[in-house]
């Protein structure tokens, strides 16, 4: 079936009728919360060399890497980015038992901040550090990144953020949970990803039974071959449009 563009009525109807909806999100869903994407003209990788997230380079240059990592992934946290209408829509759809889970490539924790509970952090999280020697994990506390590189309180080993670096494997648990969620899905909502990074980019293809709605201001790798409806728009604008229509279909009390 050819991809339908900007059919919000049908998209809202599919959402209201879904029993097992799953969301797959990327950096684009958090742009309007003040967190930049990785690719594209304003993306992080146009300003920073992604080698700092290459495991080999990180071990060879831990202090230099951490200085850039702190600037990219931690300094903006001081601005306390908040979830936007798209994060909130997905959280509410989970409360209404339409969305069964979110598979996110993001490490920003905004889905959880919006109230989503079943969130598979496919690339890990920035809110935790892990010791590269004894594998002990620590929730991020203020002051932990004052001295770089941070060292393990238990064994003195080098710590890294508990998210996936280039050259690092995806956690088997995240992989398995994502596959299970997709296998049962009757609707997949893809938001704000280019779909360029393996193996995350293969996850939507596990949702073989699902109808697919994609939200992105730019076409992605999924637009032609996977998406049934493409809402070519920013995440918050599309979310508000969907909420307006969902409100007419089944009263979503919370959005009034
Ligand atoms: N709303 C929705 N989507 C948006 C918005 C917006 N306001 N602004 C930009 N986008 C889209 C872009 O069009 C692009 O398709 O978000 C996408 C961002 O793509 P990437 O920067 O490649 O981010 P992502 O797909 O999440 O990257 C995957 O790459 O660097 C690694 O580990 C990192 O998880 C990340 C992975």
mmCIF file of C-alpha atoms and ligand atoms in Angstrom:
data_model
loop_
_atom_site.group_PDB
_atom_site.id
_atom_site.type_symbol
_atom_site.label_atom_id
_atom_site.label_comp_id
_atom_site.label_asym_id
_atom_site.label_seq_id
_atom_site.Cartn_x
_atom_site.Cartn_y
_atom_site.Cartn_z
ATOM 1 C CA UNK A 1 0.000 0.000 0.000
ATOM 2 C CA UNK A 2 1.428 3.411 -0.987
ATOM 3 C CA UNK A 3 2.180 5.744 1.882
ATOM 4 C CA UNK A 4 -0.663 8.202 2.602
ATOM 5 C CA UNK A 5 0.503 11.715 3.480
ATOM 6 C CA UNK A 6 -0.972 13.810 6.304
ATOM 7 C CA UNK A 7 -4.213 11.872 6.795
ATOM 8 C CA UNK A 8 -4.775 12.864 10.438
ATOM 9 C CA UNK A 9 -8.356 11.595 10.547
ATOM 10 C CA UNK A 10 -7.397 8.042 9.641
ATOM 11 C CA UNK A 11 -4.332 8.196 11.895
ATOM 12 C CA UNK A 12 -6.494 9.253 14.850
ATOM 13 C CA UNK A 13 -9.034 6.516 14.053
ATOM 14 C CA UNK A 14 -6.262 3.879 13.942
ATOM 15 C CA UNK A 15 -4.945 5.106 17.309
ATOM 16 C CA UNK A 16 -8.387 5.081 18.934
ATOM 17 C CA UNK A 17 -9.030 1.525 17.646
ATOM 18 C CA UNK A 18 -5.586 0.100 18.487
ATOM 19 C CA UNK A 19 -5.306 -2.588 21.185
ATOM 20 C CA UNK A 20 -1.543 -3.140 21.076
ATOM 21 C CA UNK A 21 0.104 0.081 19.921
ATOM 22 C CA UNK A 22 3.871 0.489 20.208
ATOM 23 C CA UNK A 23 5.920 3.643 19.714
ATOM 24 C CA UNK A 24 9.454 3.782 18.285
ATOM 25 C CA UNK A 25 11.110 7.135 18.917
ATOM 26 C CA UNK A 26 14.302 8.965 18.023
ATOM 27 C CA UNK A 27 15.980 12.273 18.695
ATOM 28 C CA UNK A 28 13.364 14.185 16.712
ATOM 29 C CA UNK A 29 10.695 13.742 19.399
ATOM 30 C CA UNK A 30 12.852 15.711 21.874
ATOM 31 C CA UNK A 31 13.935 18.558 19.570
ATOM 32 C CA UNK A 32 11.091 20.806 20.705
ATOM 33 C CA UNK A 33 12.156 20.127 24.305
ATOM 34 C CA UNK A 34 15.480 21.774 23.491
ATOM 35 C CA UNK A 35 17.579 18.646 22.811
ATOM 36 C CA UNK A 36 19.340 18.664 19.428
ATOM 37 C CA UNK A 37 19.273 15.764 16.965
ATOM 38 C CA UNK A 38 22.447 13.943 15.938
ATOM 39 C CA UNK A 39 22.251 14.268 12.160
ATOM 40 C CA UNK A 40 21.110 16.950 9.772
ATOM 41 C CA UNK A 41 22.418 20.529 9.365
ATOM 42 C CA UNK A 42 21.844 21.477 13.039
ATOM 43 C CA UNK A 43 22.662 18.019 14.373
ATOM 44 C CA UNK A 44 25.256 17.360 17.059
ATOM 45 C CA UNK A 45 27.507 15.501 14.625
ATOM 46 C CA UNK A 46 27.770 18.670 12.499
ATOM 47 C CA UNK A 47 29.398 20.374 15.504
ATOM 48 C CA UNK A 48 31.143 17.547 17.348
ATOM 49 C CA UNK A 49 33.246 14.618 16.198
ATOM 50 C CA UNK A 50 31.301 11.425 17.023
ATOM 51 C CA UNK A 51 34.644 9.704 17.786
ATOM 52 C CA UNK A 52 34.127 10.644 21.466
ATOM 53 C CA UNK A 53 31.440 7.932 21.493
ATOM 54 C CA UNK A 54 33.734 5.390 19.883
ATOM 55 C CA UNK A 55 34.733 2.935 22.611
ATOM 56 C CA UNK A 56 38.342 2.591 21.400
ATOM 57 C CA UNK A 57 38.865 6.359 21.257
ATOM 58 C CA UNK A 58 37.149 6.769 24.661
ATOM 59 C CA UNK A 59 39.520 4.310 26.369
ATOM 60 C CA UNK A 60 42.526 5.964 24.697
ATOM 61 C CA UNK A 61 41.394 9.543 25.505
ATOM 62 C CA UNK A 62 39.057 9.306 28.531
ATOM 63 C CA UNK A 63 39.470 12.908 29.752
ATOM 64 C CA UNK A 64 39.117 14.548 26.317
ATOM 65 C CA UNK A 65 36.124 12.334 25.515
ATOM 66 C CA UNK A 66 34.428 13.084 28.801
ATOM 67 C CA UNK A 67 34.837 16.854 28.328
ATOM 68 C CA UNK A 68 32.906 16.651 25.066
ATOM 69 C CA UNK A 69 30.421 14.082 26.422
ATOM 70 C CA UNK A 70 29.662 16.327 29.420
ATOM 71 C CA UNK A 71 29.131 19.303 27.087
ATOM 72 C CA UNK A 72 26.865 17.349 24.713
ATOM 73 C CA UNK A 73 24.844 15.131 27.040
ATOM 74 C CA UNK A 74 24.964 16.739 30.501
ATOM 75 C CA UNK A 75 25.411 20.508 30.399
ATOM 76 C CA UNK A 76 21.972 20.948 28.724
ATOM 77 C CA UNK A 77 20.408 19.032 31.643
ATOM 78 C CA UNK A 78 20.964 22.114 33.785
ATOM 79 C CA UNK A 79 18.264 23.725 31.642
ATOM 80 C CA UNK A 80 15.966 20.910 32.868
ATOM 81 C CA UNK A 81 14.402 19.989 29.509
ATOM 82 C CA UNK A 82 10.716 19.062 29.879
ATOM 83 C CA UNK A 83 8.631 16.551 27.921
ATOM 84 C CA UNK A 84 6.540 18.080 25.129
ATOM 85 C CA UNK A 85 3.064 17.347 23.746
ATOM 86 C CA UNK A 86 4.334 14.331 21.781
ATOM 87 C CA UNK A 87 5.904 12.674 24.847
ATOM 88 C CA UNK A 88 2.752 13.481 26.823
ATOM 89 C CA UNK A 89 0.431 12.046 24.145
ATOM 90 C CA UNK A 90 2.281 8.718 24.215
ATOM 91 C CA UNK A 91 2.212 8.646 28.027
ATOM 92 C CA UNK A 92 -1.524 9.279 28.054
ATOM 93 C CA UNK A 93 -2.151 6.619 25.387
ATOM 94 C CA UNK A 94 -0.325 4.169 27.679
ATOM 95 C CA UNK A 95 -2.571 5.199 30.592
ATOM 96 C CA UNK A 96 -5.553 4.589 28.296
ATOM 97 C CA UNK A 97 -4.124 1.121 27.554
ATOM 98 C CA UNK A 98 -3.708 1.824 23.845
ATOM 99 C CA UNK A 99 0.088 2.090 23.848
ATOM 100 C CA UNK A 100 1.689 -0.982 25.399
ATOM 101 C CA UNK A 101 5.234 0.335 25.346
ATOM 102 C CA UNK A 102 7.783 2.724 23.885
ATOM 103 C CA UNK A 103 11.075 1.644 22.308
ATOM 104 C CA UNK A 104 13.289 4.710 22.349
ATOM 105 C CA UNK A 105 16.745 5.370 20.970
ATOM 106 C CA UNK A 106 16.887 8.467 23.188
ATOM 107 C CA UNK A 107 18.922 8.641 26.371
ATOM 108 C CA UNK A 108 17.215 11.817 27.729
ATOM 109 C CA UNK A 109 14.620 10.199 30.018
ATOM 110 C CA UNK A 110 11.822 12.494 28.746
ATOM 111 C CA UNK A 111 9.361 9.644 28.106
ATOM 112 C CA UNK A 112 9.595 8.641 31.763
ATOM 113 C CA UNK A 113 9.342 12.304 32.813
ATOM 114 C CA UNK A 114 6.090 12.488 30.807
ATOM 115 C CA UNK A 115 4.746 9.546 32.830
ATOM 116 C CA UNK A 116 5.399 6.656 30.437
ATOM 117 C CA UNK A 117 6.133 3.470 32.335
ATOM 118 C CA UNK A 118 6.984 0.732 29.839
ATOM 119 C CA UNK A 119 9.944 2.435 28.153
ATOM 120 C CA UNK A 120 12.670 0.298 26.576
ATOM 121 C CA UNK A 121 15.804 2.435 26.495
ATOM 122 C CA UNK A 122 17.358 0.687 23.496
ATOM 123 C CA UNK A 123 20.520 2.809 23.673
ATOM 124 C CA UNK A 124 20.643 3.018 27.466
ATOM 125 C CA UNK A 125 20.471 6.191 29.528
ATOM 126 C CA UNK A 126 22.522 9.257 30.386
ATOM 127 C CA UNK A 127 21.007 9.287 33.886
ATOM 128 C CA UNK A 128 23.348 6.504 35.051
ATOM 129 C CA UNK A 129 27.113 5.883 34.933
ATOM 130 C CA UNK A 130 28.727 2.449 34.749
ATOM 131 C CA UNK A 131 32.230 1.395 35.748
ATOM 132 C CA UNK A 132 34.094 -0.026 32.761
ATOM 133 C CA UNK A 133 36.081 -2.278 35.143
ATOM 134 C CA UNK A 134 33.743 -3.730 37.803
ATOM 135 C CA UNK A 135 30.477 -2.883 35.838
ATOM 136 C CA UNK A 136 28.969 -1.292 38.975
ATOM 137 C CA UNK A 137 26.213 1.222 38.070
ATOM 138 C CA UNK A 138 25.557 4.579 39.746
ATOM 139 C CA UNK A 139 22.580 6.918 39.352
ATOM 140 C CA UNK A 140 23.868 10.301 38.293
ATOM 141 C CA UNK A 141 24.244 12.656 41.297
ATOM 142 C CA UNK A 142 25.139 16.366 41.291
ATOM 143 C CA UNK A 143 28.915 16.865 41.374
ATOM 144 C CA UNK A 144 29.713 13.473 39.877
ATOM 145 C CA UNK A 145 31.029 15.088 36.683
ATOM 146 C CA UNK A 146 32.926 17.936 38.337
ATOM 147 C CA UNK A 147 36.217 16.039 38.000
ATOM 148 C CA UNK A 148 36.791 14.266 34.689
ATOM 149 C CA UNK A 149 37.058 11.444 33.967
ATOM 150 C CA UNK A 150 34.776 10.211 36.776
ATOM 151 C CA UNK A 151 36.210 7.151 38.577
ATOM 152 C CA UNK A 152 34.396 4.278 40.292
ATOM 153 C CA UNK A 153 33.982 4.776 44.057
ATOM 154 C CA UNK A 154 34.249 1.019 44.505
ATOM 155 C CA UNK A 155 37.248 -0.054 42.345
ATOM 156 C CA UNK A 156 38.697 3.207 41.031
ATOM 157 C CA UNK A 157 37.954 2.147 37.444
ATOM 158 C CA UNK A 158 37.053 4.530 34.593
ATOM 159 C CA UNK A 159 33.334 5.305 34.439
ATOM 160 C CA UNK A 160 31.313 5.862 31.293
ATOM 161 C CA UNK A 161 27.723 6.990 30.751
ATOM 162 C CA UNK A 162 25.420 3.952 30.785
ATOM 163 C CA UNK A 163 24.444 4.435 27.163
ATOM 164 C CA UNK A 164 25.557 2.579 24.038
ATOM 165 C CA UNK A 165 28.744 3.807 22.389
ATOM 166 C CA UNK A 166 29.592 3.134 18.779
ATOM 167 C CA UNK A 167 31.156 -0.320 18.682
ATOM 168 C CA UNK A 168 29.218 -1.443 21.759
ATOM 169 C CA UNK A 169 26.504 -4.149 21.624
ATOM 170 C CA UNK A 170 22.864 -3.542 22.527
ATOM 171 C CA UNK A 171 21.776 -5.101 25.854
ATOM 172 C CA UNK A 172 20.165 -8.523 25.144
ATOM 173 C CA UNK A 173 17.250 -7.642 27.443
ATOM 174 C CA UNK A 174 16.438 -4.442 25.529
ATOM 175 C CA UNK A 175 16.636 -6.323 22.248
ATOM 176 C CA UNK A 176 14.421 -9.166 23.369
ATOM 177 C CA UNK A 177 11.789 -6.935 25.000
ATOM 178 C CA UNK A 178 11.661 -4.758 21.851
ATOM 179 C CA UNK A 179 11.165 -7.750 19.572
ATOM 180 C CA UNK A 180 8.392 -9.148 21.817
ATOM 181 C CA UNK A 181 6.611 -5.815 21.947
ATOM 182 C CA UNK A 182 6.770 -5.412 18.154
ATOM 183 C CA UNK A 183 5.662 -8.946 17.365
ATOM 184 C CA UNK A 184 2.271 -8.358 19.073
ATOM 185 C CA UNK A 185 1.790 -4.790 17.874
ATOM 186 C CA UNK A 186 -1.297 -3.888 15.823
ATOM 187 C CA UNK A 187 -0.119 -0.279 15.422
ATOM 188 C CA UNK A 188 3.406 1.186 15.310
ATOM 189 C CA UNK A 189 3.915 4.930 15.807
ATOM 190 C CA UNK A 190 7.369 6.017 14.587
ATOM 191 C CA UNK A 191 8.396 9.512 15.740
ATOM 192 C CA UNK A 192 11.486 11.547 14.855
ATOM 193 C CA UNK A 193 14.117 9.135 13.642
ATOM 194 C CA UNK A 194 16.161 8.843 10.435
ATOM 195 C CA UNK A 195 16.336 5.087 10.991
ATOM 196 C CA UNK A 196 19.989 5.143 10.046
ATOM 197 C CA UNK A 197 21.561 3.524 13.092
ATOM 198 C CA UNK A 198 21.790 -0.260 13.314
ATOM 199 C CA UNK A 199 20.596 -2.405 14.930
ATOM 200 C CA UNK A 200 17.880 -0.065 16.328
ATOM 201 C CA UNK A 201 16.772 0.785 12.802
ATOM 202 C CA UNK A 202 15.709 -2.835 12.217
ATOM 203 C CA UNK A 203 13.259 -2.887 15.126
ATOM 204 C CA UNK A 204 10.259 -1.432 13.217
ATOM 205 C CA UNK A 205 10.520 -4.313 10.735
ATOM 206 C CA UNK A 206 9.756 -6.705 13.622
ATOM 207 C CA UNK A 207 6.258 -5.207 13.751
ATOM 208 C CA UNK A 208 5.025 -7.314 10.854
ATOM 209 C CA UNK A 209 1.283 -7.214 11.764
ATOM 210 C CA UNK A 210 1.157 -3.516 12.602
ATOM 211 C CA UNK A 211 -0.203 -0.574 10.665
ATOM 212 C CA UNK A 212 2.405 2.199 10.751
ATOM 213 C CA UNK A 213 1.999 5.910 11.409
ATOM 214 C CA UNK A 214 5.166 7.996 11.070
ATOM 215 C CA UNK A 215 5.691 11.567 12.314
ATOM 216 C CA UNK A 216 8.685 13.513 11.008
ATOM 217 C CA UNK A 217 9.110 16.841 9.208
ATOM 218 C CA UNK A 218 11.442 15.018 6.794
ATOM 219 C CA UNK A 219 10.983 11.611 5.108
ATOM 220 C CA UNK A 220 13.089 8.827 6.689
ATOM 221 C CA UNK A 221 14.163 5.339 5.604
ATOM 222 C CA UNK A 222 10.716 4.105 6.742
ATOM 223 C CA UNK A 223 8.561 6.575 4.842
ATOM 224 C CA UNK A 224 8.335 4.714 1.550
ATOM 225 C CA UNK A 225 8.710 1.071 2.613
ATOM 226 C CA UNK A 226 7.242 0.833 6.094
ATOM 227 C CA UNK A 227 4.945 3.772 6.881
ATOM 228 C CA UNK A 228 1.264 3.549 5.903
ATOM 229 C CA UNK A 229 0.516 7.111 7.010
ATOM 230 C CA UNK A 230 3.225 9.791 7.012
ATOM 231 C CA UNK A 231 2.415 12.896 9.027
ATOM 232 C CA UNK A 232 5.021 15.286 7.667
ATOM 233 C CA UNK A 233 5.175 17.588 10.614
ATOM 234 C CA UNK A 234 7.027 18.425 13.828
ATOM 235 C CA UNK A 235 6.224 16.028 16.686
ATOM 236 C CA UNK A 236 4.359 18.530 18.881
ATOM 237 C CA UNK A 237 2.295 19.950 15.986
ATOM 238 C CA UNK A 238 1.280 16.468 14.820
ATOM 239 C CA UNK A 239 0.557 15.405 18.417
ATOM 240 C CA UNK A 240 -1.777 18.361 18.989
ATOM 241 C CA UNK A 241 -3.555 17.680 15.671
ATOM 242 C CA UNK A 242 -4.045 14.028 16.662
ATOM 243 C CA UNK A 243 -5.284 14.988 20.131
ATOM 244 C CA UNK A 244 -7.859 17.356 18.604
ATOM 245 C CA UNK A 245 -9.212 14.521 16.457
ATOM 246 C CA UNK A 246 -8.943 11.879 19.193
ATOM 247 C CA UNK A 247 -10.987 14.152 21.398
ATOM 248 C CA UNK A 248 -13.812 13.968 18.852
ATOM 249 C CA UNK A 249 -13.569 10.195 18.501
ATOM 250 C CA UNK A 250 -13.310 9.158 22.157
ATOM 251 C CA UNK A 251 -13.230 11.905 24.766
ATOM 252 C CA UNK A 252 -9.702 12.002 26.085
ATOM 253 C CA UNK A 253 -10.712 13.864 29.234
ATOM 254 C CA UNK A 254 -7.181 14.811 30.182
ATOM 255 C CA UNK A 255 -6.444 16.998 27.182
ATOM 256 C CA UNK A 256 -9.321 19.416 27.580
HETATM 257 N N1 LIG B 1 9.733 16.506 15.294
HETATM 258 C C1 LIG B 1 9.884 15.234 14.794
HETATM 259 N N2 LIG B 1 11.013 14.810 14.157
HETATM 260 C C2 LIG B 1 11.999 15.716 13.987
HETATM 261 C C3 LIG B 1 11.899 17.056 14.455
HETATM 262 C C4 LIG B 1 10.697 17.430 15.136
HETATM 263 N N3 LIG B 1 10.518 18.664 15.609
HETATM 264 N N4 LIG B 1 13.041 17.723 14.111
HETATM 265 C C5 LIG B 1 13.838 16.822 13.460
HETATM 266 N N5 LIG B 1 13.200 15.624 13.381
HETATM 267 C C6 LIG B 1 13.680 14.378 12.758
HETATM 268 C C7 LIG B 1 14.688 14.590 11.630
HETATM 269 O O1 LIG B 1 14.030 14.830 10.398
HETATM 270 C C8 LIG B 1 15.402 13.234 11.638
HETATM 271 O O2 LIG B 1 14.687 12.296 10.835
HETATM 272 O O3 LIG B 1 14.384 13.661 13.740
HETATM 273 C C9 LIG B 1 15.307 12.789 13.105
HETATM 274 C C10 LIG B 1 16.606 12.852 13.884
HETATM 275 O O4 LIG B 1 17.474 11.925 13.324
HETATM 276 P P1 LIG B 1 18.874 11.563 14.014
HETATM 277 O O5 LIG B 1 19.565 12.790 14.426
HETATM 278 O O6 LIG B 1 19.566 10.622 13.101
HETATM 279 O O7 LIG B 1 18.425 10.822 15.349
HETATM 280 P P2 LIG B 1 18.061 9.293 15.570
HETATM 281 O O8 LIG B 1 17.378 8.695 14.407
HETATM 282 O O9 LIG B 1 17.367 9.204 16.867
HETATM 283 O O10 LIG B 1 19.544 8.676 15.728
HETATM 284 C C11 LIG B 1 19.691 7.385 16.111
HETATM 285 O O11 LIG B 1 22.063 7.682 16.350
HETATM 286 O O12 LIG B 1 23.825 8.919 17.050
HETATM 287 C C12 LIG B 1 23.058 7.823 17.338
HETATM 288 O O13 LIG B 1 22.704 6.795 19.410
HETATM 289 C C13 LIG B 1 22.365 7.922 18.671
HETATM 290 O O14 LIG B 1 20.136 7.200 19.270
HETATM 291 C C14 LIG B 1 20.891 7.889 18.306
HETATM 292 C C15 LIG B 1 20.895 7.181 16.988
#
